[in-house]
mmCIF file of C-alpha atoms and ligand atoms in Angstrom:
data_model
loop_
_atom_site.group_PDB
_atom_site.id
_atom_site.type_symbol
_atom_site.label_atom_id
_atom_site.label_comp_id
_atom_site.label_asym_id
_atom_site.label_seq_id
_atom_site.Cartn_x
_atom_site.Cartn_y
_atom_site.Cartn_z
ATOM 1 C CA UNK A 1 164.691 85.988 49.086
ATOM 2 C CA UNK A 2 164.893 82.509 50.220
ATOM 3 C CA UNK A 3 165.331 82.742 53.953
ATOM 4 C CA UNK A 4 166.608 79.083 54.107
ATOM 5 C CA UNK A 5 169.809 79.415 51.628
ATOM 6 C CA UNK A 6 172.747 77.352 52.400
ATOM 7 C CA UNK A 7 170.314 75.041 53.887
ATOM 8 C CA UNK A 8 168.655 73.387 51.281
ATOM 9 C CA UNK A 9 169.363 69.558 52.137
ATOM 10 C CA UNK A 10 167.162 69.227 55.356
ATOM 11 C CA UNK A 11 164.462 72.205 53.847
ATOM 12 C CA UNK A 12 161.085 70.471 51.736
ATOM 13 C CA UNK A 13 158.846 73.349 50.244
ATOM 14 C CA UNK A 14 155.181 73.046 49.892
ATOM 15 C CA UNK A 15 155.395 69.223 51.797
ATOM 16 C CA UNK A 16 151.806 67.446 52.315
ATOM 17 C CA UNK A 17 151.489 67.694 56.187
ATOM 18 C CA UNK A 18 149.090 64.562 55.108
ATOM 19 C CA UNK A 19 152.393 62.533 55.514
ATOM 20 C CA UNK A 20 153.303 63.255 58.785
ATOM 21 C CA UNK A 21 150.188 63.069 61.004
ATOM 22 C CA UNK A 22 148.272 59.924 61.842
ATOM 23 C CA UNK A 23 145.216 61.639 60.697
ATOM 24 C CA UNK A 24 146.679 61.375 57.070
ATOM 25 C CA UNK A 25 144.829 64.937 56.979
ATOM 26 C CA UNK A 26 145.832 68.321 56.243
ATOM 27 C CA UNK A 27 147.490 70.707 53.081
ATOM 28 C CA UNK A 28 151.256 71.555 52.582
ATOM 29 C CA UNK A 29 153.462 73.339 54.881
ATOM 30 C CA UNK A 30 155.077 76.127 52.966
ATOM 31 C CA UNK A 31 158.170 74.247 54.803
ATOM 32 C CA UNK A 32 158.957 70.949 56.298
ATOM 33 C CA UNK A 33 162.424 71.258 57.654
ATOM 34 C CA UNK A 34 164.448 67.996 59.050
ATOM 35 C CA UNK A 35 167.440 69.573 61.305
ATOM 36 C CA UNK A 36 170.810 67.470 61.516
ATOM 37 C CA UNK A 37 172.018 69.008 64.549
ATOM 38 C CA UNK A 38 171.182 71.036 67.285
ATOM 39 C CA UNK A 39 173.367 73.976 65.585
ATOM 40 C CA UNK A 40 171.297 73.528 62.636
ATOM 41 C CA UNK A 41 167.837 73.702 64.395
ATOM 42 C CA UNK A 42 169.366 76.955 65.491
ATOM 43 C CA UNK A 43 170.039 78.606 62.696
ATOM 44 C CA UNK A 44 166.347 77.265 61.010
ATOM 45 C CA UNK A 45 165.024 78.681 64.813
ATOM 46 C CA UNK A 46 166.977 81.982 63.725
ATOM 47 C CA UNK A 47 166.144 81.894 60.460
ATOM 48 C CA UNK A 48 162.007 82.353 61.186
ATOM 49 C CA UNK A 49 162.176 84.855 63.731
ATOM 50 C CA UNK A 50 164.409 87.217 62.262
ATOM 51 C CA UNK A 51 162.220 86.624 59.073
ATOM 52 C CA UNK A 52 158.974 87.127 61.035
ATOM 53 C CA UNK A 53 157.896 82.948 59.633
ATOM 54 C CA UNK A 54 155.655 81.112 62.035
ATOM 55 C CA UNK A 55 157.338 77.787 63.093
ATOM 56 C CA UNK A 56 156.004 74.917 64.499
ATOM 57 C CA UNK A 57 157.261 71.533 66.138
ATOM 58 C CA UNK A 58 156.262 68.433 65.012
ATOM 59 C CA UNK A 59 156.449 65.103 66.709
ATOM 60 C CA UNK A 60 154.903 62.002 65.426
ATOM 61 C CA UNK A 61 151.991 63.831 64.735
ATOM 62 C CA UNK A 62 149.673 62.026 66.695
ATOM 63 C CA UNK A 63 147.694 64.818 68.798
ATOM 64 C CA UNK A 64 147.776 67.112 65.601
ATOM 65 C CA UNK A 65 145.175 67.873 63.045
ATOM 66 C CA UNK A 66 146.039 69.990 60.524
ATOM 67 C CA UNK A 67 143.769 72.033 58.730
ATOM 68 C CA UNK A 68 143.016 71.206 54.762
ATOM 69 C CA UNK A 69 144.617 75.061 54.196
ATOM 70 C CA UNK A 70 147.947 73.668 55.710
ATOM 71 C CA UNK A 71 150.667 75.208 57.429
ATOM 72 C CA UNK A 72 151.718 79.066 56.275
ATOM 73 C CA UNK A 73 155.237 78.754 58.105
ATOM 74 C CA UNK A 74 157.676 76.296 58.640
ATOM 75 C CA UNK A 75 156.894 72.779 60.720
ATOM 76 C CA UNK A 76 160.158 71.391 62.114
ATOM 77 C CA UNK A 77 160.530 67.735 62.289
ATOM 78 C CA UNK A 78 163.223 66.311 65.116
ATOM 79 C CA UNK A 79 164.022 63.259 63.288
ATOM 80 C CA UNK A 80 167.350 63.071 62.234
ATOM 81 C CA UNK A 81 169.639 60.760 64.575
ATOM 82 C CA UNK A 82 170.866 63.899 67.150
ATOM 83 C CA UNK A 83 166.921 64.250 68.249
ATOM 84 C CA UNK A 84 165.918 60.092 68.428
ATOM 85 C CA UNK A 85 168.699 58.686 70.434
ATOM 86 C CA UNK A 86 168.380 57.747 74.350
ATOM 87 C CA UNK A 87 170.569 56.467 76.503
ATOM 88 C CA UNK A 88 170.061 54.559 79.984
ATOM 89 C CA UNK A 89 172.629 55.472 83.283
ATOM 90 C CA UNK A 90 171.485 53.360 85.981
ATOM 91 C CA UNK A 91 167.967 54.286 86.735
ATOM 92 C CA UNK A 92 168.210 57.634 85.232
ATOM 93 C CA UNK A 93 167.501 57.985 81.363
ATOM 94 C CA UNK A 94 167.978 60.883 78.866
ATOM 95 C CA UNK A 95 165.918 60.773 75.687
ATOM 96 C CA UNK A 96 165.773 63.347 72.890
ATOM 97 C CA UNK A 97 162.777 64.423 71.865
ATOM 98 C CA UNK A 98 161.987 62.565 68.651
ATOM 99 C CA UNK A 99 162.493 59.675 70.179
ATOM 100 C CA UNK A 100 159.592 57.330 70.151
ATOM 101 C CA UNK A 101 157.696 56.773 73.410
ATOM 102 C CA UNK A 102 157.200 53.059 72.735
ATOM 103 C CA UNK A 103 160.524 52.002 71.679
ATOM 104 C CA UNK A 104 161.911 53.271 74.863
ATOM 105 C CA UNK A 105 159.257 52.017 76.781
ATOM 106 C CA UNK A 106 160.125 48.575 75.514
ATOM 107 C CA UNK A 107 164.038 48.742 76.168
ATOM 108 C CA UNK A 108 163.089 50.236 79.716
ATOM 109 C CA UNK A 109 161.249 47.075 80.641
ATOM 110 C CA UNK A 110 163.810 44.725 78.849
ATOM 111 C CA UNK A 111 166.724 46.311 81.439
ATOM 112 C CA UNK A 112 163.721 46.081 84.326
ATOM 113 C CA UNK A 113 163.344 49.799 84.778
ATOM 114 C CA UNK A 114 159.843 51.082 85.356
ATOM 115 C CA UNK A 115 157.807 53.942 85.518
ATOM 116 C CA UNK A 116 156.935 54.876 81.791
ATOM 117 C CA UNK A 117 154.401 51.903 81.338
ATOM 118 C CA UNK A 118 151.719 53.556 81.848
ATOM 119 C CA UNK A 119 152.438 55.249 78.534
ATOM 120 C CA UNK A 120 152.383 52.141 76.802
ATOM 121 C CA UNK A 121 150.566 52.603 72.966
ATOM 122 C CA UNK A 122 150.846 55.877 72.879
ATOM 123 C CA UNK A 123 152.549 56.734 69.425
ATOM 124 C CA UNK A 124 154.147 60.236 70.463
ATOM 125 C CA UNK A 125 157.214 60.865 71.015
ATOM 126 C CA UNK A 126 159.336 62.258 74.025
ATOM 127 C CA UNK A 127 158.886 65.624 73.070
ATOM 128 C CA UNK A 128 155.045 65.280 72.194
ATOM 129 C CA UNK A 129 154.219 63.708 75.385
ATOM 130 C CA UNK A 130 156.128 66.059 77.853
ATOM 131 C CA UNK A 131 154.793 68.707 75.800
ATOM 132 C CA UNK A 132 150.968 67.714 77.128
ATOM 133 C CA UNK A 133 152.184 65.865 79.738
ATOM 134 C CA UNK A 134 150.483 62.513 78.165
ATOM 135 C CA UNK A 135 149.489 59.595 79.647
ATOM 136 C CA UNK A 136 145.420 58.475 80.847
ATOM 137 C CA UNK A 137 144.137 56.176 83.046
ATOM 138 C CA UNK A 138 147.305 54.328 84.220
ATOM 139 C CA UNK A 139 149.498 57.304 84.885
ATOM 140 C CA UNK A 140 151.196 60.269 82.938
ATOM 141 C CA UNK A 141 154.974 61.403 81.583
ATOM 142 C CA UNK A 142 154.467 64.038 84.180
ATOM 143 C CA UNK A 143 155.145 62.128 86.865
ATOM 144 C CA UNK A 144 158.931 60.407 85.752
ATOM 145 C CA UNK A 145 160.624 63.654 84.134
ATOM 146 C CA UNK A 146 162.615 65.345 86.403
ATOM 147 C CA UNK A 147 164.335 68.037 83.833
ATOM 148 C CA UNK A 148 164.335 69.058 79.899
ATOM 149 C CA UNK A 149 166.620 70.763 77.923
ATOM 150 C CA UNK A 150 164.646 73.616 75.822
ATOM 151 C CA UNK A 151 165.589 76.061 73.084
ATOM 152 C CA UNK A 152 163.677 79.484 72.666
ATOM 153 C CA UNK A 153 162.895 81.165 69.618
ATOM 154 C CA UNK A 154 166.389 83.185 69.785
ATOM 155 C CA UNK A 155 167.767 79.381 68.997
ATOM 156 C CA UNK A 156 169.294 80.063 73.015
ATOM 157 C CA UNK A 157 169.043 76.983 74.789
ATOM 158 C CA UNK A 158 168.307 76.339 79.073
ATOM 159 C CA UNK A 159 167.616 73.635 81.340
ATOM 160 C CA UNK A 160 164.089 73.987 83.279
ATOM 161 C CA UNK A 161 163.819 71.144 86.309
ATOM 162 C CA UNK A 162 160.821 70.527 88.855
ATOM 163 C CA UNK A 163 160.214 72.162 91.137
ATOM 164 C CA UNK A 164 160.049 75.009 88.185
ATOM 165 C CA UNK A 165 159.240 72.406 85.943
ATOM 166 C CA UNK A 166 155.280 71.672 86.651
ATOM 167 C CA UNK A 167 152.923 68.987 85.094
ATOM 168 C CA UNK A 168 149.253 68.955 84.810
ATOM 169 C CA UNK A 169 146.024 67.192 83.186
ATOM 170 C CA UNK A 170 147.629 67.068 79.708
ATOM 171 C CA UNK A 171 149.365 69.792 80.044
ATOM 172 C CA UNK A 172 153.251 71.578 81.083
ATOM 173 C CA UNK A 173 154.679 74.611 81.946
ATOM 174 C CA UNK A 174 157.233 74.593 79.250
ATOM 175 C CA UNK A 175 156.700 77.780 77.057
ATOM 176 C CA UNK A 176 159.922 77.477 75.025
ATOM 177 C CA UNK A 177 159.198 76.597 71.737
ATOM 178 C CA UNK A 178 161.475 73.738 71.443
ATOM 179 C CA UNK A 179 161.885 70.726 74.042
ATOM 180 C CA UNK A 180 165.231 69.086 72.613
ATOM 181 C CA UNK A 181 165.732 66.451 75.389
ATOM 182 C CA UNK A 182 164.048 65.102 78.911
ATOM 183 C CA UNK A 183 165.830 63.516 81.856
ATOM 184 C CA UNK A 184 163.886 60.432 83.605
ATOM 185 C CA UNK A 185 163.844 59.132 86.489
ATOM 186 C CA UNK A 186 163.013 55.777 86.285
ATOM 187 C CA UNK A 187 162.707 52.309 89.351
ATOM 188 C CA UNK A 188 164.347 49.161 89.219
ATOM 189 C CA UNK A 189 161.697 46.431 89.195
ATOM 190 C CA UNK A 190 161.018 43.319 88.378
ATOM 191 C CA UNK A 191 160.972 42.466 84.408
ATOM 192 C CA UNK A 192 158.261 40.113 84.328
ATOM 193 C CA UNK A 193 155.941 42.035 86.762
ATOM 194 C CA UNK A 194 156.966 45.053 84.192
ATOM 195 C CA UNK A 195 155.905 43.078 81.376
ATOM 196 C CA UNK A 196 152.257 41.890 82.692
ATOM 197 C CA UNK A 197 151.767 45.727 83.278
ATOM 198 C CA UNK A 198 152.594 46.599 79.693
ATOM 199 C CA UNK A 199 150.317 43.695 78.601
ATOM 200 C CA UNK A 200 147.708 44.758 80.735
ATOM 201 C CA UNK A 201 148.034 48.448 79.635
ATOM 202 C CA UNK A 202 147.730 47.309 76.102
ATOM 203 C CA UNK A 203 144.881 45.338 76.492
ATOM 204 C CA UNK A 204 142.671 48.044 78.216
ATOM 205 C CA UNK A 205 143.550 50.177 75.258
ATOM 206 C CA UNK A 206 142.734 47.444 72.770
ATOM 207 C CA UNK A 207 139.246 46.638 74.502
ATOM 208 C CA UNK A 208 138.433 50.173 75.142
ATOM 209 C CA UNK A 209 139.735 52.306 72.444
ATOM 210 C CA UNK A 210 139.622 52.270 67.990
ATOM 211 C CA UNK A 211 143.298 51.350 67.825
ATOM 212 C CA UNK A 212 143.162 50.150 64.261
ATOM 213 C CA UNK A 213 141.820 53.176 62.654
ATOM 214 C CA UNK A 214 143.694 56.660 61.697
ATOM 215 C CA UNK A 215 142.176 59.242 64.593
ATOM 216 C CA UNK A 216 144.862 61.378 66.511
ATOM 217 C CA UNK A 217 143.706 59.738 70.000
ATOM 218 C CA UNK A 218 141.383 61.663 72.480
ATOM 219 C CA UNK A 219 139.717 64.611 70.680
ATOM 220 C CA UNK A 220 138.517 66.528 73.917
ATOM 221 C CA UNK A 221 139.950 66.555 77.649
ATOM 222 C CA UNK A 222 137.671 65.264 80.358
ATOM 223 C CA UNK A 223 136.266 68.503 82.380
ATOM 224 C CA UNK A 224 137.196 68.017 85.703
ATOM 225 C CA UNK A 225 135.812 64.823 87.271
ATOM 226 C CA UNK A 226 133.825 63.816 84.356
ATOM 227 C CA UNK A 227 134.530 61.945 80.994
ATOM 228 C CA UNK A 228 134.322 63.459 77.802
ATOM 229 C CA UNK A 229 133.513 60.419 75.809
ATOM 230 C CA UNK A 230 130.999 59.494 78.504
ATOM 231 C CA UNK A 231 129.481 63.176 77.560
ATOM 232 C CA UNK A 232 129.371 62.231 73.957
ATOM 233 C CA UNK A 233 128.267 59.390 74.357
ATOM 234 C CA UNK A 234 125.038 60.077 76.836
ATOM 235 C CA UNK A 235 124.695 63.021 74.166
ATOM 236 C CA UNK A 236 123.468 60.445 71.610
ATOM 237 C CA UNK A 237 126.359 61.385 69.742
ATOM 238 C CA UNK A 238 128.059 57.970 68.953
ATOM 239 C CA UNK A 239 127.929 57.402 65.098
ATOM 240 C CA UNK A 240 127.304 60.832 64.577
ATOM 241 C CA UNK A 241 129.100 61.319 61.222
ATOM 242 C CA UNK A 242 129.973 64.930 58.904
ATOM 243 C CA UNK A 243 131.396 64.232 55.408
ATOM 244 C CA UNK A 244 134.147 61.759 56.231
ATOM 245 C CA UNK A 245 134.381 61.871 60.166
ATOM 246 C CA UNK A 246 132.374 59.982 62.451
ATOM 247 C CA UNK A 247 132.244 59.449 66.114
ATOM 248 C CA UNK A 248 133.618 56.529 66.676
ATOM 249 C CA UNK A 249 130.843 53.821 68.280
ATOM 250 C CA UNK A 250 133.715 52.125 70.571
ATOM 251 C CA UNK A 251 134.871 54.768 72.297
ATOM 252 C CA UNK A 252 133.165 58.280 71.764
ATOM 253 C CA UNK A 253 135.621 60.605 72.740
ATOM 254 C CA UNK A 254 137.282 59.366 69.300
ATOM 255 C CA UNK A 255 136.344 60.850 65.938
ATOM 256 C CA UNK A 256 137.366 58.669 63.028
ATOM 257 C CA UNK A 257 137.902 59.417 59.346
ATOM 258 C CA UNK A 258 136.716 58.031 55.763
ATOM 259 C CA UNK A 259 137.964 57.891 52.490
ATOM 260 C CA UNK A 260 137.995 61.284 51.010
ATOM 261 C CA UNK A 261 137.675 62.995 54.880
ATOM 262 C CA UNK A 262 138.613 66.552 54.786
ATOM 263 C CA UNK A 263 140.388 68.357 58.272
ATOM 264 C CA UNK A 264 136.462 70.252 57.420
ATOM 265 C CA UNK A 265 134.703 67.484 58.401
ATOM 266 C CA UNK A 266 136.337 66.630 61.623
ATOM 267 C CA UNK A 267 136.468 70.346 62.447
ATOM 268 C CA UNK A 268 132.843 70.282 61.911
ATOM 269 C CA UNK A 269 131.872 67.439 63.351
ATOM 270 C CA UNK A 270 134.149 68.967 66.462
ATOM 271 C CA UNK A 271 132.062 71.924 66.608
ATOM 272 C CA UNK A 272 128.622 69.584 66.426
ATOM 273 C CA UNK A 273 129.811 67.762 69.543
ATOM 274 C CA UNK A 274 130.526 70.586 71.580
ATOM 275 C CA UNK A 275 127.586 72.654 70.756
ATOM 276 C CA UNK A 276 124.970 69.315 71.942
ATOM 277 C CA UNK A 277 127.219 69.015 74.693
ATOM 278 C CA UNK A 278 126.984 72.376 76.216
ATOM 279 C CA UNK A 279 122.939 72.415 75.342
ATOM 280 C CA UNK A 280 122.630 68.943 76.943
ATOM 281 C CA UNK A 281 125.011 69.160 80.058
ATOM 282 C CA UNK A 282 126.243 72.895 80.288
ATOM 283 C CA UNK A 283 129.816 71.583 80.002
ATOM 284 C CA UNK A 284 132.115 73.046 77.194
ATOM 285 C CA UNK A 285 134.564 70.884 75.781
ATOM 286 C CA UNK A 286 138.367 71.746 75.124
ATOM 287 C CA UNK A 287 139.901 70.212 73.338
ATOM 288 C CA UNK A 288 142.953 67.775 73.804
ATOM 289 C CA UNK A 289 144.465 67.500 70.111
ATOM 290 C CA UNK A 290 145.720 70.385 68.565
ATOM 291 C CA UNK A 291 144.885 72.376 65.555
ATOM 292 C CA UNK A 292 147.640 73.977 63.193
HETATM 293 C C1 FAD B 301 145.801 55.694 68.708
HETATM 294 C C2 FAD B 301 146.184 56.827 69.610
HETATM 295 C C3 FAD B 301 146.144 56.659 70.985
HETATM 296 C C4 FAD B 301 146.504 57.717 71.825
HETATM 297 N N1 FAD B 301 146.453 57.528 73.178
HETATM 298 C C5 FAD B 301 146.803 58.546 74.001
HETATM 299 C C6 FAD B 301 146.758 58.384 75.427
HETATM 300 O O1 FAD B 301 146.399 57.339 75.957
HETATM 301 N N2 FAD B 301 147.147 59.434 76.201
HETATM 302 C C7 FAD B 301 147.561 60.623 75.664
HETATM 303 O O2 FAD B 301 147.920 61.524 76.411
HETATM 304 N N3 FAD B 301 147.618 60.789 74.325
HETATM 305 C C8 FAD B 301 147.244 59.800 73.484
HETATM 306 N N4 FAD B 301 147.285 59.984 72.132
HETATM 307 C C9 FAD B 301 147.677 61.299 71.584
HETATM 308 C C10 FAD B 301 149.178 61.426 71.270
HETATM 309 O O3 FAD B 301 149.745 60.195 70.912
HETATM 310 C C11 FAD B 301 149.943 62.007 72.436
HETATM 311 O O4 FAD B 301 149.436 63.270 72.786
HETATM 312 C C12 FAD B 301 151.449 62.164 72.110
HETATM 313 O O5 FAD B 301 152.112 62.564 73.268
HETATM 314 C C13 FAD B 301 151.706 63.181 71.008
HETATM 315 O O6 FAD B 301 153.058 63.075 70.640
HETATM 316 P P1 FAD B 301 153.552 63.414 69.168
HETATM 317 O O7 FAD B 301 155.006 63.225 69.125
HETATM 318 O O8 FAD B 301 152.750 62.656 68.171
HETATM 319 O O9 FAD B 301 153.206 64.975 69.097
HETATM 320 P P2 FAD B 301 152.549 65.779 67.898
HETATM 321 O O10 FAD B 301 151.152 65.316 67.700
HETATM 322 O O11 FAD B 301 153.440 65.787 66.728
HETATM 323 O O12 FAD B 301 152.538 67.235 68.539
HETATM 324 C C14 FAD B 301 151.681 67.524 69.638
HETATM 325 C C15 FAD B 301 152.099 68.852 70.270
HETATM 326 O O13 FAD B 301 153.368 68.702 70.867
HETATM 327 C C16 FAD B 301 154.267 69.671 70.327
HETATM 328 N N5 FAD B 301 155.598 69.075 70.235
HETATM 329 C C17 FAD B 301 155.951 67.883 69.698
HETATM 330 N N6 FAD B 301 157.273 67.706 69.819
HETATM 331 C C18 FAD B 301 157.766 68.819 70.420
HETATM 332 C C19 FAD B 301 159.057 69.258 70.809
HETATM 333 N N7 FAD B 301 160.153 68.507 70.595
HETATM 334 N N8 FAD B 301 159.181 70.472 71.375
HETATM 335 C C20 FAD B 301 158.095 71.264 71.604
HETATM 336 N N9 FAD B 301 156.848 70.903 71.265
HETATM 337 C C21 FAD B 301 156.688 69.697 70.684
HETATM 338 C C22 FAD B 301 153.714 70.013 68.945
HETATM 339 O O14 FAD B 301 154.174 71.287 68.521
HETATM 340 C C23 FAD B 301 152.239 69.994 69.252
HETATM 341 O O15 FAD B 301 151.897 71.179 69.907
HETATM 342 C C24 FAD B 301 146.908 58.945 71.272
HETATM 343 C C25 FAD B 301 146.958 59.099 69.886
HETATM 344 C C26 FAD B 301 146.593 58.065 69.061
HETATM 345 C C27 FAD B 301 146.666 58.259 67.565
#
C-alpha cells in the first residue's frame, strides 16, 4: 500500500539524509517529504499517524546527526515557499519556520530592528532554533518570541504564547510535533550600533569556534555553571580522534569529521568523551545535538 498516493510530487523514497545535514552524515530516510502548503503537511501529518510511520521535522539540519542506518519513517522538510517567508509589521515580525535564521537576522538589522543578533552564524532555521531555544554566549531565541503557531500529530493546528510558552538552556516547552511559524518581538535601534554587534558576534565565533569545517555545532550542553568544552578539554581530550571524527583542537566541545567518517565514529567518539568525563570530573554530559 503506498500510504503517500496522490502525493507523489513533494514525496522522495529512500533519500540520503547525507544531503540535508551539515554533518554530510547519515543513510536514507525511507521518506523525505517537501510539503507545499500547510493543507498538505496535514494530510502527510495524517498520513503517518493513521499509518502508525514515525515522522520527523527537519530544519537545516544543523543540530542533527543522523545515524549511518538512516531514518525508518518519514523526515519532513519545511522548505517550500509557504514555510520560508517572513514578514516585518513595525517592530513585530512573523517568520515561518524554514526560514533561515541569518537571512532574517540580516534584513532585521538593515530596517534597524534588534534583538535576534545574538543569533548571528547560527545556520538553523526559525523552527530549529525555537525548537532548542538556540542562541550561546550573547543571548538566545528564547528571549524575542512571544508566540508560535504549532500543528500536532492529528495535522490540528493551535497557537501557544508566553506565559504558557516557556524557554530554557537550549531547550522549549513546545511538545507539538510541528512549529509552523513564530511571532517576534523585536526593538528599534540604531543600524550601525546593530551592525558592530553582528560583527562583533561573528568575530567571537570565528576566533573561538571551527566555522569552516562540517560539525553540527556544540555536541554537549554545558552542565550547569560549567563548560562542556572546557571539560573536554581539561580531560585531555582535544585531538582525540575514532575512525573519521576528531575533537576538534580549537574549540573542544566540537567533534569534526574526515573523509570516509561514519555517524559510528562520531557516536563513538561521543560515548569516549563522556565516559573520561564522568571518570575525571563526575559530570555526565547530555548532549545538545540530536540523534535520529
Ligand atoms: C557551525 C555551527 C555553529 C552553531 N552554533 C550554534 C550556537 O551558537 N548556538 C546554538 O544554539 N546552536 C548552534 N548550532 C546548532 C544549530 O545551528 C542550532 O541548534 C539550530 O537552531 C538548529 O536549527 P536547524 O534548522 O538546523 O534544526 P535541525 O538541526 O534540522 O533540527 C534540530 C531539531 O529541531 C527540530 N525542528 C526543526 N525544525 C522544526 C519545526 N519546524 N518544528 C518542530 N521541530 C523542528 C528537529 O526535529 C530537531 O529535533 C551551530 C551549528 C553549526 C553547524
Amino acid at each position: 500500500m503506498n500510504i503517500f498516493a496522490g502525493l507523489d510530487k513533494i514525496v522522495k523514497q529512500n533519500c540520503p539524509m547525507a544531503d540535508y545535514t551539515w554533518y554530510g552524515l547519515g543513510g536514507d530516510a525511507d521518506y523525505l517529504i517537501s510539503p507545499e502548503n500547510t493543507d498538505q503537511l496535514r494530510t502527510v501529518i495524517q498520513r503517518c499517524s493513521e499509518n502508525g510511520l514515525p515522522f520527523y521535522v527537519l530544519g537545516n539540519g544543523s543540530n542533527l546527526l543522523v545515524r549511518d542506518q538512516g531514518v525508518r519513517g518519514a523526515a519532513i522538510k519545511l522548505q517550500e515557499d509557504e514555510f520560508t517567508k517572513f514578514d516585518f509589521t513595525g517592530c513585530s515580525l512573523k517568520a515561518a519556520a524554514g526560514a533561515g535564521l541569518n537571512k532574517i537576522i540580516q534584513d532585521a538589522v538593515k530596517r534597524g530592528l534588534g534583538g535576534l543578533e545574538a543569533l548571528t552564524g547560527i545556520p538553523g532555521t526559525i523552527g530549529g532554533a525555537v525548537k532548542m531555544n538556540a542562541g550561546g554566549h550573547f543571548g538566545d531565541i528564547g528571549t524575542v518570541v512571544q508566540s508560535v503557531t504549532v500543528m500536532d500529530k492529528q495535522g490540528q493546528i493551535f497557537e501557544k504564547e508566553k506565559p504558557e510558552l516557556v524557554f530554557d538552556y537550549r531547550q522549549s516547552n513546545i511538545t507539538a510535533r510541528v512549529i509552523l511559524t513564530a511571532n517576534i518581538e523585536l526593538a528599534e535601534a540604531d543600524k550601525n550600533e546593530l551592525l558592530k554587534t553582528v560583527k562583533e558576534v561573528w568575530i567571537y565565533k570565528k576566533n573561538t569556534q571551527p566555522l569552516d569545517t562540517k560539525n553540527a555545532g556544540c555536541i554537549f550542553k554545558n552542565p550547569r555553571g560549567m563548560s562542556a568544552g572546557a571539560l573536554i578539554d581539561k580531560a585531555g581530550l582535544k585531538g582525540t580522534q575514532v575512525g573519521g571524527a576528531v575533537v576538534s583542537s580549537k574549540h573542544a566541545n566540537f567533534i569534526l569529521t574526515e573523509k570516509g567518517c561514519k555517524s559510528a565514529d562520531v557516536l563513538n567518539l561521543i560515548e569516549q568523551i563522556q565516559q573520561r568525563v564522568k571518570e575525571k570530573f563526575d559530570v555526565e554530559l547530555e548532549l545538545e545535538i540530536e540523534v535520529w
